[in-house]
Amino acid sequence: MSRMKIWALHLLIIAFLQTPVCWSVTVSSSRPKVEVHEHTDAVLSCEFRTEKDQNPRIEWKKKGKGVTFVYFDDKFSGSYAGRAKIDGATLTLHSVTQKDSGEYRCEVTASQDHINLGETTVSLNVLVSSCLALSTIFLNLEIPLLSKTPSPLVFIFDLTKLRKVALSGK
């Protein structure tokens, strides 16, 4: 190699070593798909790493027809208030229902980092247990009268109402 090429290579190496490495906030989920049964807890994982920012802003949003804020400005909103908690950036929803099924997005904003926004999506599928699936079926019982009436008396039970009574204890 000629002296000029060696000199140019040295300059390139020195320039590369002196260039600062730009990192950004990185966000991921160890469980991007979560399936749980209704009335149990759902843990939506969100892990992040930042370049500099020690106190990044964490937000959780649920995607649907629009975007619903779940966790914003260090508090839970709407139906999530009182039945959710956050640990780091991981979200736990208590006593989930089918209405909670959907796509959730964890966003981490690290304002001190070069690239300051990262996000990941977690899909939540809330399964209906088999005994609750029967709640939409009507049960017809025919009980013959002990009197001389020729036609039986028919009782129709709506198991949805019975379930509500059983769950509330009333």
Short mmCIF file of N, CA, C and O in Angstrom, two decimals, residues 82-157:
data_model
loop_
_atom_site.label_atom_id
_atom_site.label_comp_id
_atom_site.label_asym_id
_atom_site.label_seq_id
_atom_site.Cartn_x
_atom_site.Cartn_y
_atom_site.Cartn_z
N GLY A 82 -58.01 2.57 39.31
CA GLY A 82 -58.44 1.71 40.40
C GLY A 82 -58.32 0.22 40.14
O GLY A 82 -58.47 -0.59 41.04
N ARG A 83 -58.03 -0.17 38.89
CA ARG A 83 -57.90 -1.61 38.61
C ARG A 83 -56.66 -1.93 37.79
O ARG A 83 -56.57 -2.97 37.15
N ALA A 84 -55.70 -1.03 37.82
CA ALA A 84 -54.45 -1.25 37.09
C ALA A 84 -53.29 -0.75 37.93
O ALA A 84 -53.46 0.10 38.81
N LYS A 85 -52.12 -1.30 37.65
CA LYS A 85 -50.91 -0.81 38.31
C LYS A 85 -49.78 -0.85 37.30
O LYS A 85 -49.85 -1.56 36.30
N ILE A 86 -48.75 -0.06 37.58
CA ILE A 86 -47.59 -0.02 36.70
C ILE A 86 -46.35 -0.28 37.53
O ILE A 86 -46.23 0.20 38.65
N ASP A 87 -45.48 -1.12 37.00
CA ASP A 87 -44.22 -1.45 37.67
C ASP A 87 -43.12 -1.25 36.63
O ASP A 87 -43.00 -2.04 35.69
N GLY A 88 -42.34 -0.18 36.78
CA GLY A 88 -41.41 0.19 35.72
C GLY A 88 -42.25 0.70 34.57
O GLY A 88 -42.92 1.72 34.68
N ALA A 89 -42.28 -0.04 33.47
CA ALA A 89 -43.17 0.29 32.36
C ALA A 89 -44.17 -0.83 32.10
O ALA A 89 -44.99 -0.74 31.20
N THR A 90 -44.11 -1.90 32.91
CA THR A 90 -45.02 -3.04 32.73
C THR A 90 -46.36 -2.74 33.36
O THR A 90 -46.45 -2.30 34.51
N LEU A 91 -47.42 -2.98 32.60
CA LEU A 91 -48.79 -2.68 33.00
C LEU A 91 -49.50 -3.96 33.44
O LEU A 91 -49.45 -4.96 32.73
N THR A 92 -50.16 -3.92 34.60
CA THR A 92 -50.99 -5.04 35.05
C THR A 92 -52.42 -4.55 35.15
O THR A 92 -52.71 -3.57 35.85
N LEU A 93 -53.32 -5.24 34.44
CA LEU A 93 -54.75 -4.95 34.51
C LEU A 93 -55.40 -6.02 35.36
O LEU A 93 -55.24 -7.21 35.10
N HIS A 94 -56.14 -5.60 36.39
CA HIS A 94 -56.81 -6.55 37.28
C HIS A 94 -58.22 -6.83 36.79
O HIS A 94 -58.90 -5.95 36.28
N SER A 95 -58.65 -8.07 36.99
CA SER A 95 -60.02 -8.51 36.68
C SER A 95 -60.46 -8.08 35.28
O SER A 95 -61.44 -7.35 35.12
N VAL A 96 -59.75 -8.56 34.28
CA VAL A 96 -60.04 -8.17 32.89
C VAL A 96 -61.34 -8.76 32.40
O VAL A 96 -61.80 -9.81 32.88
N THR A 97 -61.95 -8.07 31.45
CA THR A 97 -63.14 -8.57 30.77
C THR A 97 -62.85 -8.56 29.27
O THR A 97 -61.80 -8.08 28.83
N GLN A 98 -63.80 -9.06 28.51
CA GLN A 98 -63.60 -9.10 27.06
C GLN A 98 -63.44 -7.70 26.47
O GLN A 98 -62.78 -7.54 25.45
N LYS A 99 -63.99 -6.70 27.13
CA LYS A 99 -63.84 -5.32 26.65
C LYS A 99 -62.37 -4.88 26.68
O LYS A 99 -61.99 -3.96 25.98
N ASP A 100 -61.57 -5.54 27.51
CA ASP A 100 -60.15 -5.20 27.60
C ASP A 100 -59.32 -5.79 26.46
O ASP A 100 -58.17 -5.40 26.26
N SER A 101 -59.87 -6.74 25.72
CA SER A 101 -59.14 -7.34 24.60
C SER A 101 -58.78 -6.27 23.58
O SER A 101 -59.55 -5.34 23.35
N GLY A 102 -57.60 -6.40 22.98
CA GLY A 102 -57.20 -5.45 21.94
C GLY A 102 -55.71 -5.23 21.91
O GLY A 102 -54.93 -5.93 22.55
N GLU A 103 -55.31 -4.23 21.13
CA GLU A 103 -53.90 -3.88 20.95
C GLU A 103 -53.55 -2.72 21.88
O GLU A 103 -54.22 -1.68 21.86
N TYR A 104 -52.51 -2.91 22.66
CA TYR A 104 -52.02 -1.87 23.58
C TYR A 104 -50.63 -1.45 23.14
O TYR A 104 -49.84 -2.27 22.72
N ARG A 105 -50.36 -0.16 23.27
CA ARG A 105 -49.06 0.37 22.86
C ARG A 105 -48.37 1.02 24.06
O ARG A 105 -48.95 1.89 24.71
N CYS A 106 -47.16 0.58 24.32
CA CYS A 106 -46.33 1.18 25.37
C CYS A 106 -45.38 2.15 24.68
O CYS A 106 -44.63 1.77 23.79
N GLU A 107 -45.43 3.41 25.09
CA GLU A 107 -44.56 4.44 24.52
C GLU A 107 -43.65 4.99 25.61
O GLU A 107 -44.10 5.33 26.70
N VAL A 108 -42.38 5.07 25.31
CA VAL A 108 -41.40 5.62 26.24
C VAL A 108 -40.72 6.81 25.56
O VAL A 108 -40.18 6.68 24.47
N THR A 109 -40.80 7.96 26.22
CA THR A 109 -40.18 9.18 25.71
C THR A 109 -39.02 9.57 26.62
O THR A 109 -39.24 9.84 27.80
N ALA A 110 -37.84 9.55 26.07
CA ALA A 110 -36.63 9.93 26.81
C ALA A 110 -36.10 11.22 26.21
O ALA A 110 -35.33 11.20 25.25
N SER A 111 -36.51 12.34 26.76
CA SER A 111 -36.23 13.64 26.14
C SER A 111 -34.74 13.98 26.07
O SER A 111 -34.34 14.79 25.25
N GLN A 112 -33.91 13.35 26.88
CA GLN A 112 -32.48 13.64 26.86
C GLN A 112 -31.71 12.80 25.83
O GLN A 112 -30.53 13.04 25.59
N ASP A 113 -32.36 11.82 25.23
CA ASP A 113 -31.69 10.95 24.27
C ASP A 113 -31.74 11.56 22.87
O ASP A 113 -32.59 12.40 22.58
N HIS A 114 -30.81 11.12 22.01
CA HIS A 114 -30.76 11.64 20.64
C HIS A 114 -32.05 11.32 19.88
O HIS A 114 -32.65 12.18 19.26
N ILE A 115 -32.42 10.07 19.88
CA ILE A 115 -33.72 9.65 19.33
C ILE A 115 -34.55 9.32 20.55
O ILE A 115 -34.28 8.36 21.25
N ASN A 116 -35.57 10.15 20.82
CA ASN A 116 -36.17 10.10 22.14
C ASN A 116 -37.50 9.38 22.27
O ASN A 116 -38.08 9.39 23.34
N LEU A 117 -37.98 8.70 21.23
CA LEU A 117 -39.25 7.99 21.34
C LEU A 117 -39.09 6.55 20.89
O LEU A 117 -38.53 6.28 19.83
N GLY A 118 -39.59 5.64 21.72
CA GLY A 118 -39.61 4.23 21.36
C GLY A 118 -40.95 3.64 21.77
O GLY A 118 -41.61 4.15 22.69
N GLU A 119 -41.38 2.61 21.08
CA GLU A 119 -42.67 2.01 21.40
C GLU A 119 -42.68 0.54 21.05
O GLU A 119 -41.88 0.06 20.26
N THR A 120 -43.60 -0.17 21.70
CA THR A 120 -43.85 -1.58 21.39
C THR A 120 -45.34 -1.84 21.56
O THR A 120 -46.03 -1.11 22.28
N THR A 121 -45.83 -2.86 20.88
CA THR A 121 -47.24 -3.20 20.93
C THR A 121 -47.43 -4.56 21.57
O THR A 121 -46.67 -5.49 21.31
N VAL A 122 -48.46 -4.65 22.42
CA VAL A 122 -48.82 -5.91 23.07
C VAL A 122 -50.28 -6.18 22.76
O VAL A 122 -51.14 -5.32 22.92
N SER A 123 -50.55 -7.41 22.31
CA SER A 123 -51.92 -7.82 21.99
C SER A 123 -52.50 -8.61 23.16
O SER A 123 -51.90 -9.58 23.61
N LEU A 124 -53.66 -8.18 23.65
CA LEU A 124 -54.33 -8.86 24.76
C LEU A 124 -55.59 -9.53 24.26
O LEU A 124 -56.44 -8.89 23.64
N ASN A 125 -55.71 -10.83 24.53
CA ASN A 125 -56.89 -11.60 24.18
C ASN A 125 -57.47 -12.16 25.48
O ASN A 125 -56.83 -12.98 26.14
N VAL A 126 -58.66 -11.70 25.83
CA VAL A 126 -59.32 -12.17 27.05
C VAL A 126 -60.29 -13.29 26.67
O VAL A 126 -61.20 -13.09 25.88
N LEU A 127 -60.03 -14.47 27.22
CA LEU A 127 -60.82 -15.66 26.91
C LEU A 127 -62.00 -15.79 27.88
O LEU A 127 -61.85 -15.53 29.08
N VAL A 128 -63.13 -16.20 27.35
CA VAL A 128 -64.30 -16.44 28.18
C VAL A 128 -64.22 -17.88 28.65
O VAL A 128 -64.03 -18.79 27.85
N SER A 129 -64.38 -18.09 29.96
CA SER A 129 -64.35 -19.47 30.45
C SER A 129 -65.60 -20.19 29.99
O SER A 129 -66.64 -19.59 29.75
N SER A 130 -65.52 -21.50 29.88
CA SER A 130 -66.61 -22.29 29.29
C SER A 130 -67.90 -22.17 30.07
O SER A 130 -68.97 -22.15 29.48
N CYS A 131 -67.85 -22.07 31.39
CA CYS A 131 -69.10 -21.97 32.14
C CYS A 131 -69.76 -20.62 31.92
O CYS A 131 -70.97 -20.51 31.92
N LEU A 132 -68.96 -19.58 31.67
CA LEU A 132 -69.55 -18.27 31.41
C LEU A 132 -70.08 -18.17 29.99
O LEU A 132 -70.95 -17.38 29.71
N ALA A 133 -69.53 -18.97 29.09
CA ALA A 133 -70.03 -18.96 27.72
C ALA A 133 -71.47 -19.43 27.66
O ALA A 133 -72.23 -19.03 26.79
N LEU A 134 -71.87 -20.25 28.61
CA LEU A 134 -73.25 -20.72 28.66
C LEU A 134 -74.21 -19.62 29.06
O LEU A 134 -75.42 -19.78 28.94
N SER A 135 -73.70 -18.50 29.54
CA SER A 135 -74.56 -17.44 30.03
C SER A 135 -75.44 -16.84 28.95
O SER A 135 -76.42 -16.19 29.26
N THR A 136 -75.11 -17.05 27.70
CA THR A 136 -75.93 -16.50 26.63
C THR A 136 -76.98 -17.49 26.14
O THR A 136 -77.79 -17.17 25.30
N ILE A 137 -76.94 -18.70 26.66
CA ILE A 137 -77.90 -19.71 26.25
C ILE A 137 -79.09 -19.68 27.20
O ILE A 137 -78.93 -19.62 28.41
N PHE A 138 -80.26 -19.72 26.65
CA PHE A 138 -81.45 -19.77 27.48
C PHE A 138 -81.78 -21.22 27.79
O PHE A 138 -81.73 -22.09 26.92
N LEU A 139 -82.13 -21.47 29.03
CA LEU A 139 -82.45 -22.82 29.47
C LEU A 139 -83.96 -22.93 29.62
O LEU A 139 -84.57 -22.16 30.35
N ASN A 140 -84.54 -23.85 28.90
CA ASN A 140 -85.98 -24.06 28.98
C ASN A 140 -86.26 -25.31 29.80
O ASN A 140 -85.76 -26.38 29.50
N LEU A 141 -87.05 -25.13 30.82
CA LEU A 141 -87.45 -26.26 31.65
C LEU A 141 -88.96 -26.39 31.58
O LEU A 141 -89.68 -25.41 31.78
N GLU A 142 -89.41 -27.56 31.33
CA GLU A 142 -90.85 -27.79 31.34
C GLU A 142 -91.19 -28.55 32.61
O GLU A 142 -90.67 -29.63 32.86
N ILE A 143 -92.07 -27.96 33.39
CA ILE A 143 -92.48 -28.58 34.64
C ILE A 143 -94.00 -28.76 34.58
O ILE A 143 -94.74 -27.78 34.55
N PRO A 144 -94.45 -30.01 34.56
CA PRO A 144 -95.90 -30.21 34.49
C PRO A 144 -96.57 -29.79 35.80
O PRO A 144 -96.03 -29.96 36.87
N LEU A 145 -97.73 -29.19 35.66
CA LEU A 145 -98.49 -28.81 36.83
C LEU A 145 -99.14 -30.04 37.46
O LEU A 145 -99.48 -31.00 36.78
N LEU A 146 -99.29 -30.00 38.73
CA LEU A 146 -99.94 -31.11 39.42
C LEU A 146 -101.45 -31.03 39.29
O LEU A 146 -102.15 -31.98 39.63
N SER A 147 -101.95 -29.90 38.77
CA SER A 147 -103.40 -29.77 38.61
C SER A 147 -103.84 -30.47 37.34
O SER A 147 -103.06 -31.12 36.67
N LYS A 148 -105.09 -30.28 37.01
CA LYS A 148 -105.66 -30.94 35.84
C LYS A 148 -105.44 -30.16 34.56
O LYS A 148 -105.99 -30.52 33.53
N THR A 149 -104.62 -29.13 34.56
CA THR A 149 -104.36 -28.35 33.35
C THR A 149 -103.53 -29.21 32.40
O THR A 149 -102.49 -29.74 32.79
N PRO A 150 -103.98 -29.37 31.16
CA PRO A 150 -103.28 -30.27 30.24
C PRO A 150 -101.92 -29.76 29.76
O PRO A 150 -101.06 -30.55 29.43
N SER A 151 -101.69 -28.44 29.70
CA SER A 151 -100.42 -27.96 29.15
C SER A 151 -99.41 -27.73 30.28
O SER A 151 -99.77 -27.29 31.36
N PRO A 152 -98.14 -28.04 30.00
CA PRO A 152 -97.10 -27.82 31.03
C PRO A 152 -96.79 -26.33 31.19
O PRO A 152 -97.02 -25.54 30.29
N LEU A 153 -96.28 -25.97 32.34
CA LEU A 153 -95.84 -24.61 32.61
C LEU A 153 -94.38 -24.52 32.18
O LEU A 153 -93.57 -25.38 32.51
N VAL A 154 -94.03 -23.50 31.42
CA VAL A 154 -92.68 -23.38 30.90
C VAL A 154 -91.97 -22.23 31.64
O VAL A 154 -92.46 -21.12 31.71
N PHE A 155 -90.78 -22.53 32.19
CA PHE A 155 -89.94 -21.53 32.84
C PHE A 155 -88.74 -21.27 31.94
O PHE A 155 -88.11 -22.21 31.48
N ILE A 156 -88.43 -20.03 31.71
CA ILE A 156 -87.24 -19.68 30.91
C ILE A 156 -86.30 -18.89 31.81
O ILE A 156 -86.67 -17.87 32.37
N PHE A 157 -85.06 -19.39 31.94
CA PHE A 157 -84.07 -18.73 32.76
C PHE A 157 -83.03 -18.08 31.86
O PHE A 157 -82.51 -18.73 30.97
#
